Amino acid sequence: MVTFEPVDLFIALPEIVLLVLGCLVLTADLFVSQKARYITARLTKFSLLLIGLVILLHQSDSIRYAFSDMYVADPISDFLKLLSCGSVLAMLIYAKNYIEVRAIYTGEFFTLTLFTLLGMMIMISANHFLILYLGLELLSLSLYSMVALSRGALVSSEAAVKYFILGALASGFLLYGMSMIYGATGSLLLPEVASRLSTNPEGINLALFGLVFVVAGIAFKVGAVPFHMWVPDVYQGAPTAITLLIGTAPKFATYAFIFRLLVEGMGEGRMLLEWKQMLLLLGVLSIGFGNFVAIAQTNIKRMLAYSTIAHMGFLLLGFASGIKMGIAASMFYAVTYVLSALGAFGMILFMSRRGFEADELKDFKGLSRASPWYAFIMLLLMFSMAGIPPTVGFWAKLSILQVIVEAGHIGIASFAVIMSLIGAFYYLRIIKLMFFDAVETGKPLDEQNGSGILLGINGLAMLGLGFLPGVLLSFCERIISFSI
Amino acid sequence: MQTSQLAFYFFSIILIVAASRVITSKNPVHAAMFLVLAFFTAACLWITLGAEFLAIALVLVYVGAVMVLFIFVVMMLDINREKERRRYRNWLLPVLIIAGVMVAEMFFVLGEQNLGIDSTPYPIFNDPNYSNTKELGRLIYTEYVYAFEIAAVILLVAIVAAIALTLRVRNNKRANDVADQVSTSSTGRIRMLSDLNDDIDANKRKDL
């Protein structure tokens, strides 16, 4: 018999506060006219700050379960939730000017942003197949509709439909796989699944069959080759503010999703052996394909989409090493990647004006003459993405390569290095356009206080973390070793 | 052969025939009706397994609501594209071969030891007073309350998203404002004019 315990509510406090604030913003927006929409925007930012504070005060160095073990709060979840919250807040600051002059400056934009964050937080704290799936659906559903939010634009609608249909297909894959694993183990609770798989090897064939579908579903959501088709179209078609949202904070949720499902739920024996192979293959294909195709792009959003595919390949390789260090290296990589993606998309948003998207490569020509400071920031971000020292991106790639070598895949490590070299071309091309080409589209930068300062901090953070990579990496290792 | 087995085979055959007719019938309305039959037969199968709440929910939600909407849409659209269908038919053989190979592979991997009738235990039947619905309700509101609440939030997001994507506010619409009509008074209705030409606007003057 299950009894209700009020302590459950306290353990899940961040989610509950976020839900209440989300509903509050939704209701408050009803009484706000279009001219006073900044009130909704400020309320949303204030809510995010408050949730960040709640997560900070609420965190503890222990693992706590709630709601009949479906909810888990551990140091990993606190860290990832705080980062997701921070990147959503950064997205709102970067996107302020962009959305204000476009048709997506509506209350729904802010409400759906908050619900997206709620979906991510639920995924990060899930300890049950059903909760993982529901969190993922909450996140995806909010994102699908946000992509379509600018109703007049045909590309956005096309991107939204593609995203929705392929996302639904991926959810189908995931559910089918989960149902097979449920059939093999008789439980949906992740620790329970893990213990039954190790004690009862008869159902292993059925569980492996389910695992194939689960990994395919994960690959769809991550955007790993060969399940990457939606990524370039969605990144290009969505309004840049939404692209920024899709490309940053959900990566933490995806990381948590892989961690909970594969490492915690099926991280032993035969299952570990099998998914290591699958992730290795997905990672190698993504790194190769993403880097090669990105070279041919002229639209910077599309180029960054292919670069995301390559980066996600690296993230999967960390998991594929199957060792604790590798999982920590993946987390380090995710943090680094999201930081640089925030800056890169933030720069596109910073340069865009009314009727000017700044999403073509040629729009970056001669930026160093218009503003040497922002060109320098973009240079740092591109260096970090390419993995050039002294930026933090170098250390992230290095730590992944280290664990891959440690796991005995020297061939794959050298392949990843060669592909990164090829990938460096298209990052360096942007730097060349900014510093050595003449201005083509004569749009001057105008000062936007908030996002300009944040962009500076973001770019310098790539450099600062690059000088002290050990702090973040050892922190990742410490919180990972709490849970496994 | 037991009655329950007989019922199982009876419903299964209808289900398989109906499901295959969904994808083979030429008329989309017929396909939709076969889908209704397939749902209904599946509900009957569930009842024989003792899951009466799920069966009733399937009939109410899918047959009663979703399929009616579906048939509405199918009837409103003009879907009769013989040319495209012929194009699909060219793919029939390769698709059948690939699907057949996949099914065979799945059978060899999983085999009877995992999904066969012997490895699946028959459901336990409780006494006649046992209420499936009550037990489900108890579970949903106790053990699964967290999942239940998240599902509610997903529905809220669906409402917000649907309204945000479809609501169009038109400024020039010509509709009756009932509140305005009811709250009118006699003084606001009639205006006495001293000189006709003074108060007629430019448009009206043109008409005259």
Short mmCIF file of N, CA, C and O in Angstrom, two decimals, chain A residues 129-215:
data_model
loop_
_atom_site.label_atom_id
_atom_site.label_comp_id
_atom_site.label_asym_id
_atom_site.label_seq_id
_atom_site.Cartn_x
_atom_site.Cartn_y
_atom_site.Cartn_z
N PHE A 129 10.88 4.38 -16.70
CA PHE A 129 10.69 4.49 -18.16
C PHE A 129 9.58 5.48 -18.52
O PHE A 129 9.73 6.30 -19.42
N LEU A 130 8.46 5.36 -17.81
CA LEU A 130 7.29 6.17 -18.14
C LEU A 130 7.59 7.66 -17.95
O LEU A 130 7.20 8.49 -18.78
N ILE A 131 8.30 7.98 -16.86
CA ILE A 131 8.59 9.39 -16.57
C ILE A 131 9.57 9.94 -17.61
O ILE A 131 9.42 11.07 -18.09
N LEU A 132 10.56 9.12 -17.98
CA LEU A 132 11.50 9.53 -19.02
C LEU A 132 10.74 9.89 -20.28
O LEU A 132 10.96 10.93 -20.91
N TYR A 133 9.80 9.01 -20.65
CA TYR A 133 9.05 9.22 -21.88
C TYR A 133 8.16 10.46 -21.77
O TYR A 133 8.11 11.27 -22.70
N LEU A 134 7.47 10.60 -20.64
CA LEU A 134 6.56 11.75 -20.49
C LEU A 134 7.33 13.06 -20.49
O LEU A 134 6.89 14.04 -21.11
N GLY A 135 8.48 13.08 -19.83
CA GLY A 135 9.31 14.29 -19.84
C GLY A 135 9.75 14.64 -21.24
O GLY A 135 9.69 15.79 -21.66
N LEU A 136 10.15 13.61 -21.98
CA LEU A 136 10.59 13.82 -23.36
C LEU A 136 9.46 14.37 -24.21
O LEU A 136 9.66 15.29 -25.02
N GLU A 137 8.25 13.84 -24.01
CA GLU A 137 7.11 14.32 -24.80
C GLU A 137 6.77 15.76 -24.45
O GLU A 137 6.46 16.56 -25.33
N LEU A 138 6.84 16.09 -23.16
CA LEU A 138 6.56 17.47 -22.75
C LEU A 138 7.55 18.43 -23.40
O LEU A 138 7.17 19.46 -23.97
N LEU A 139 8.83 18.04 -23.38
CA LEU A 139 9.87 18.86 -24.01
C LEU A 139 9.63 18.97 -25.51
O LEU A 139 9.61 20.07 -26.08
N SER A 140 9.40 17.82 -26.16
CA SER A 140 9.28 17.83 -27.62
C SER A 140 8.04 18.59 -28.07
O SER A 140 8.09 19.38 -29.00
N LEU A 141 6.92 18.33 -27.39
CA LEU A 141 5.67 18.97 -27.79
C LEU A 141 5.80 20.49 -27.73
O LEU A 141 5.34 21.20 -28.63
N SER A 142 6.44 20.99 -26.66
CA SER A 142 6.62 22.44 -26.56
C SER A 142 7.52 22.93 -27.69
O SER A 142 7.25 23.97 -28.30
N LEU A 143 8.56 22.16 -28.00
CA LEU A 143 9.49 22.62 -29.04
C LEU A 143 8.84 22.58 -30.42
O LEU A 143 9.02 23.51 -31.22
N TYR A 144 8.07 21.52 -30.72
CA TYR A 144 7.40 21.45 -32.04
C TYR A 144 6.59 22.71 -32.27
O TYR A 144 6.66 23.33 -33.33
N SER A 145 5.79 23.07 -31.24
CA SER A 145 4.90 24.20 -31.46
C SER A 145 5.67 25.51 -31.49
O SER A 145 5.26 26.45 -32.16
N MET A 146 6.80 25.57 -30.77
CA MET A 146 7.57 26.82 -30.81
C MET A 146 8.21 27.03 -32.18
O MET A 146 8.35 28.16 -32.63
N VAL A 147 8.60 25.92 -32.84
CA VAL A 147 9.18 26.05 -34.18
C VAL A 147 8.15 26.65 -35.12
O VAL A 147 8.46 27.47 -35.98
N ALA A 148 6.87 26.27 -34.94
CA ALA A 148 5.82 26.73 -35.84
C ALA A 148 5.24 28.06 -35.42
O ALA A 148 4.30 28.55 -36.05
N LEU A 149 5.79 28.67 -34.36
CA LEU A 149 5.13 29.83 -33.77
C LEU A 149 5.04 31.02 -34.72
O LEU A 149 4.08 31.77 -34.68
N SER A 150 6.04 31.21 -35.58
CA SER A 150 5.91 32.29 -36.56
C SER A 150 5.11 31.74 -37.74
O SER A 150 5.64 31.12 -38.64
N ARG A 151 3.80 31.98 -37.68
CA ARG A 151 2.88 31.25 -38.57
C ARG A 151 2.99 31.66 -40.02
O ARG A 151 2.69 30.89 -40.90
N GLY A 152 3.42 32.90 -40.24
CA GLY A 152 3.48 33.35 -41.61
C GLY A 152 4.58 32.70 -42.43
O GLY A 152 4.47 32.54 -43.64
N ALA A 153 5.67 32.29 -41.75
CA ALA A 153 6.84 31.81 -42.49
C ALA A 153 6.65 30.35 -42.91
O ALA A 153 6.39 29.49 -42.09
N LEU A 154 6.82 30.12 -44.21
CA LEU A 154 6.60 28.78 -44.74
C LEU A 154 7.69 27.82 -44.28
O LEU A 154 7.42 26.67 -43.94
N VAL A 155 8.95 28.30 -44.24
CA VAL A 155 10.06 27.41 -43.84
C VAL A 155 9.87 26.92 -42.42
O VAL A 155 10.18 25.76 -42.10
N SER A 156 9.33 27.80 -41.55
CA SER A 156 9.14 27.41 -40.16
C SER A 156 8.09 26.31 -40.07
O SER A 156 8.27 25.33 -39.34
N SER A 157 6.99 26.47 -40.82
CA SER A 157 5.95 25.45 -40.77
C SER A 157 6.48 24.13 -41.29
O SER A 157 6.22 23.07 -40.71
N GLU A 158 7.27 24.19 -42.37
CA GLU A 158 7.84 22.96 -42.92
C GLU A 158 8.75 22.30 -41.90
O GLU A 158 8.66 21.09 -41.65
N ALA A 159 9.59 23.12 -41.26
CA ALA A 159 10.50 22.57 -40.25
C ALA A 159 9.71 21.94 -39.11
O ALA A 159 10.06 20.85 -38.63
N ALA A 160 8.63 22.61 -38.70
CA ALA A 160 7.84 22.10 -37.57
C ALA A 160 7.21 20.76 -37.92
O ALA A 160 7.21 19.82 -37.11
N VAL A 161 6.67 20.65 -39.14
CA VAL A 161 6.02 19.39 -39.53
C VAL A 161 7.04 18.27 -39.60
O VAL A 161 6.81 17.16 -39.10
N LYS A 162 8.22 18.57 -40.17
CA LYS A 162 9.26 17.54 -40.24
C LYS A 162 9.68 17.11 -38.85
O LYS A 162 9.83 15.92 -38.55
N TYR A 163 9.88 18.10 -37.99
CA TYR A 163 10.31 17.83 -36.63
C TYR A 163 9.27 16.98 -35.92
O TYR A 163 9.60 15.99 -35.25
N PHE A 164 8.00 17.35 -36.11
CA PHE A 164 6.92 16.65 -35.42
C PHE A 164 6.81 15.20 -35.88
O PHE A 164 6.75 14.27 -35.07
N ILE A 165 6.82 14.99 -37.21
CA ILE A 165 6.61 13.63 -37.73
C ILE A 165 7.79 12.73 -37.35
O ILE A 165 7.61 11.62 -36.84
N LEU A 166 9.02 13.24 -37.54
CA LEU A 166 10.18 12.40 -37.20
C LEU A 166 10.28 12.21 -35.69
O LEU A 166 10.66 11.13 -35.22
N GLY A 167 9.90 13.24 -34.93
CA GLY A 167 9.91 13.10 -33.48
C GLY A 167 8.90 12.07 -33.01
O GLY A 167 9.19 11.26 -32.12
N ALA A 168 7.72 12.06 -33.65
CA ALA A 168 6.71 11.07 -33.28
C ALA A 168 7.19 9.66 -33.61
O ALA A 168 6.99 8.72 -32.84
N LEU A 169 7.86 9.54 -34.76
CA LEU A 169 8.42 8.24 -35.15
C LEU A 169 9.44 7.76 -34.12
O LEU A 169 9.42 6.59 -33.68
N ALA A 170 10.30 8.71 -33.68
CA ALA A 170 11.32 8.34 -32.69
C ALA A 170 10.67 7.94 -31.38
O ALA A 170 11.11 6.97 -30.73
N SER A 171 9.61 8.65 -31.00
CA SER A 171 8.91 8.28 -29.77
C SER A 171 8.33 6.89 -29.89
O SER A 171 8.34 6.11 -28.93
N GLY A 172 7.82 6.56 -31.09
CA GLY A 172 7.29 5.22 -31.32
C GLY A 172 8.37 4.17 -31.14
O GLY A 172 8.16 3.16 -30.47
N PHE A 173 9.55 4.44 -31.70
CA PHE A 173 10.69 3.52 -31.54
C PHE A 173 11.00 3.30 -30.06
O PHE A 173 11.15 2.18 -29.59
N LEU A 174 11.09 4.44 -29.35
CA LEU A 174 11.44 4.37 -27.92
C LEU A 174 10.43 3.55 -27.15
O LEU A 174 10.80 2.65 -26.38
N LEU A 175 9.14 3.84 -27.38
CA LEU A 175 8.09 3.15 -26.63
C LEU A 175 8.10 1.66 -26.93
O LEU A 175 7.94 0.83 -26.04
N TYR A 176 8.30 1.32 -28.21
CA TYR A 176 8.32 -0.09 -28.59
C TYR A 176 9.47 -0.80 -27.88
O TYR A 176 9.29 -1.87 -27.29
N GLY A 177 10.64 -0.16 -27.90
CA GLY A 177 11.79 -0.75 -27.22
C GLY A 177 11.55 -0.89 -25.73
O GLY A 177 11.84 -1.92 -25.12
N MET A 178 10.97 0.17 -25.13
CA MET A 178 10.70 0.12 -23.69
C MET A 178 9.73 -0.99 -23.36
O MET A 178 9.89 -1.69 -22.35
N SER A 179 8.72 -1.18 -24.21
CA SER A 179 7.73 -2.22 -23.92
C SER A 179 8.38 -3.60 -23.99
O SER A 179 8.04 -4.50 -23.22
N MET A 180 9.33 -3.78 -24.92
CA MET A 180 10.04 -5.06 -25.00
C MET A 180 10.86 -5.30 -23.74
O MET A 180 10.89 -6.41 -23.19
N ILE A 181 11.55 -4.24 -23.28
CA ILE A 181 12.37 -4.40 -22.07
C ILE A 181 11.47 -4.67 -20.86
O ILE A 181 11.80 -5.48 -19.99
N TYR A 182 10.32 -4.01 -20.87
CA TYR A 182 9.35 -4.28 -19.79
C TYR A 182 8.90 -5.74 -19.85
O TYR A 182 8.79 -6.41 -18.81
N GLY A 183 8.68 -6.23 -21.07
CA GLY A 183 8.28 -7.63 -21.22
C GLY A 183 9.36 -8.57 -20.72
O GLY A 183 9.07 -9.64 -20.16
N ALA A 184 10.62 -8.19 -20.89
CA ALA A 184 11.72 -9.08 -20.49
C ALA A 184 11.97 -9.03 -18.99
O ALA A 184 12.38 -10.02 -18.40
N THR A 185 11.73 -7.86 -18.37
CA THR A 185 12.11 -7.73 -16.96
C THR A 185 10.90 -7.62 -16.04
O THR A 185 11.02 -7.90 -14.85
N GLY A 186 9.78 -7.19 -16.57
CA GLY A 186 8.59 -7.05 -15.72
C GLY A 186 8.61 -5.83 -14.84
O GLY A 186 7.88 -5.75 -13.87
N SER A 187 9.47 -4.85 -15.16
CA SER A 187 9.49 -3.64 -14.35
C SER A 187 9.82 -2.44 -15.22
O SER A 187 10.48 -2.56 -16.25
N LEU A 188 9.32 -1.29 -14.79
CA LEU A 188 9.63 -0.04 -15.50
C LEU A 188 10.59 0.83 -14.71
O LEU A 188 11.10 1.81 -15.22
N LEU A 189 10.82 0.48 -13.46
CA LEU A 189 11.75 1.26 -12.63
C LEU A 189 13.18 0.93 -13.04
O LEU A 189 13.55 -0.24 -13.12
N LEU A 190 13.99 1.98 -13.29
CA LEU A 190 15.31 1.72 -13.86
C LEU A 190 16.21 0.85 -12.97
O LEU A 190 16.82 -0.10 -13.47
N PRO A 191 16.34 1.12 -11.66
CA PRO A 191 17.21 0.24 -10.85
C PRO A 191 16.69 -1.20 -10.82
O PRO A 191 17.48 -2.15 -10.84
N GLU A 192 15.36 -1.33 -10.83
CA GLU A 192 14.75 -2.66 -10.82
C GLU A 192 15.09 -3.41 -12.10
O GLU A 192 15.45 -4.58 -12.09
N VAL A 193 14.98 -2.69 -13.25
CA VAL A 193 15.33 -3.29 -14.54
C VAL A 193 16.77 -3.77 -14.51
O VAL A 193 17.08 -4.90 -14.91
N ALA A 194 17.66 -2.90 -13.98
CA ALA A 194 19.08 -3.26 -13.94
C ALA A 194 19.30 -4.52 -13.12
O ALA A 194 20.02 -5.44 -13.55
N SER A 195 18.66 -4.61 -11.95
CA SER A 195 18.92 -5.76 -11.09
C SER A 195 18.31 -7.02 -11.69
O SER A 195 18.89 -8.10 -11.63
N ARG A 196 17.13 -6.92 -12.32
CA ARG A 196 16.52 -8.12 -12.90
C ARG A 196 17.29 -8.61 -14.11
O ARG A 196 17.35 -9.81 -14.38
N LEU A 197 17.86 -7.66 -14.88
CA LEU A 197 18.64 -8.09 -16.05
C LEU A 197 19.88 -8.85 -15.62
O LEU A 197 20.31 -9.78 -16.30
N SER A 198 20.47 -8.46 -14.46
CA SER A 198 21.70 -9.15 -14.06
C SER A 198 21.40 -10.46 -13.34
O SER A 198 22.20 -11.39 -13.41
N THR A 199 20.25 -10.56 -12.66
CA THR A 199 19.97 -11.80 -11.94
C THR A 199 19.26 -12.84 -12.80
O THR A 199 19.32 -14.02 -12.52
N ASN A 200 18.60 -12.38 -13.86
CA ASN A 200 17.75 -13.31 -14.62
C ASN A 200 18.08 -13.22 -16.10
O ASN A 200 17.52 -12.42 -16.83
N PRO A 201 19.05 -14.02 -16.57
CA PRO A 201 19.54 -13.87 -17.94
C PRO A 201 18.66 -14.51 -19.02
O PRO A 201 19.00 -14.42 -20.18
N GLU A 202 17.51 -15.10 -18.65
CA GLU A 202 16.71 -15.77 -19.69
C GLU A 202 16.10 -14.77 -20.68
O GLU A 202 16.06 -15.01 -21.87
N GLY A 203 15.60 -13.67 -20.14
CA GLY A 203 14.91 -12.73 -21.01
C GLY A 203 15.84 -11.81 -21.78
O GLY A 203 15.40 -10.84 -22.38
N ILE A 204 17.16 -12.13 -21.78
CA ILE A 204 18.13 -11.17 -22.31
C ILE A 204 17.92 -10.91 -23.81
O ILE A 204 18.10 -9.78 -24.27
N ASN A 205 17.48 -11.93 -24.55
CA ASN A 205 17.28 -11.74 -25.99
C ASN A 205 16.21 -10.69 -26.26
O ASN A 205 16.38 -9.81 -27.10
N LEU A 206 15.12 -10.82 -25.52
CA LEU A 206 14.02 -9.88 -25.69
C LEU A 206 14.47 -8.47 -25.28
O LEU A 206 14.16 -7.49 -25.96
N ALA A 207 15.23 -8.39 -24.20
CA ALA A 207 15.71 -7.08 -23.74
C ALA A 207 16.66 -6.47 -24.76
O ALA A 207 16.62 -5.26 -25.01
N LEU A 208 17.49 -7.31 -25.39
CA LEU A 208 18.42 -6.80 -26.41
C LEU A 208 17.65 -6.28 -27.61
O LEU A 208 17.99 -5.25 -28.18
N PHE A 209 16.60 -7.01 -27.97
CA PHE A 209 15.74 -6.58 -29.07
C PHE A 209 15.15 -5.21 -28.76
O PHE A 209 15.14 -4.31 -29.61
N GLY A 210 14.68 -5.04 -27.52
CA GLY A 210 14.16 -3.74 -27.11
C GLY A 210 15.24 -2.68 -27.11
O GLY A 210 15.00 -1.54 -27.50
N LEU A 211 16.45 -3.07 -26.70
CA LEU A 211 17.56 -2.12 -26.63
C LEU A 211 17.85 -1.49 -27.99
O LEU A 211 18.13 -0.29 -28.08
N VAL A 212 17.76 -2.30 -29.06
CA VAL A 212 18.01 -1.77 -30.40
C VAL A 212 17.06 -0.61 -30.69
O VAL A 212 17.48 0.46 -31.15
N PHE A 213 15.79 -0.79 -30.35
CA PHE A 213 14.81 0.26 -30.63
C PHE A 213 15.03 1.47 -29.72
O PHE A 213 14.89 2.61 -30.16
N VAL A 214 15.39 1.20 -28.47
CA VAL A 214 15.63 2.32 -27.55
C VAL A 214 16.81 3.16 -28.05
O VAL A 214 16.73 4.39 -28.09
N VAL A 215 17.89 2.48 -28.48
CA VAL A 215 19.06 3.24 -28.96
C VAL A 215 18.71 4.00 -30.23
O VAL A 215 19.13 5.15 -30.41
#
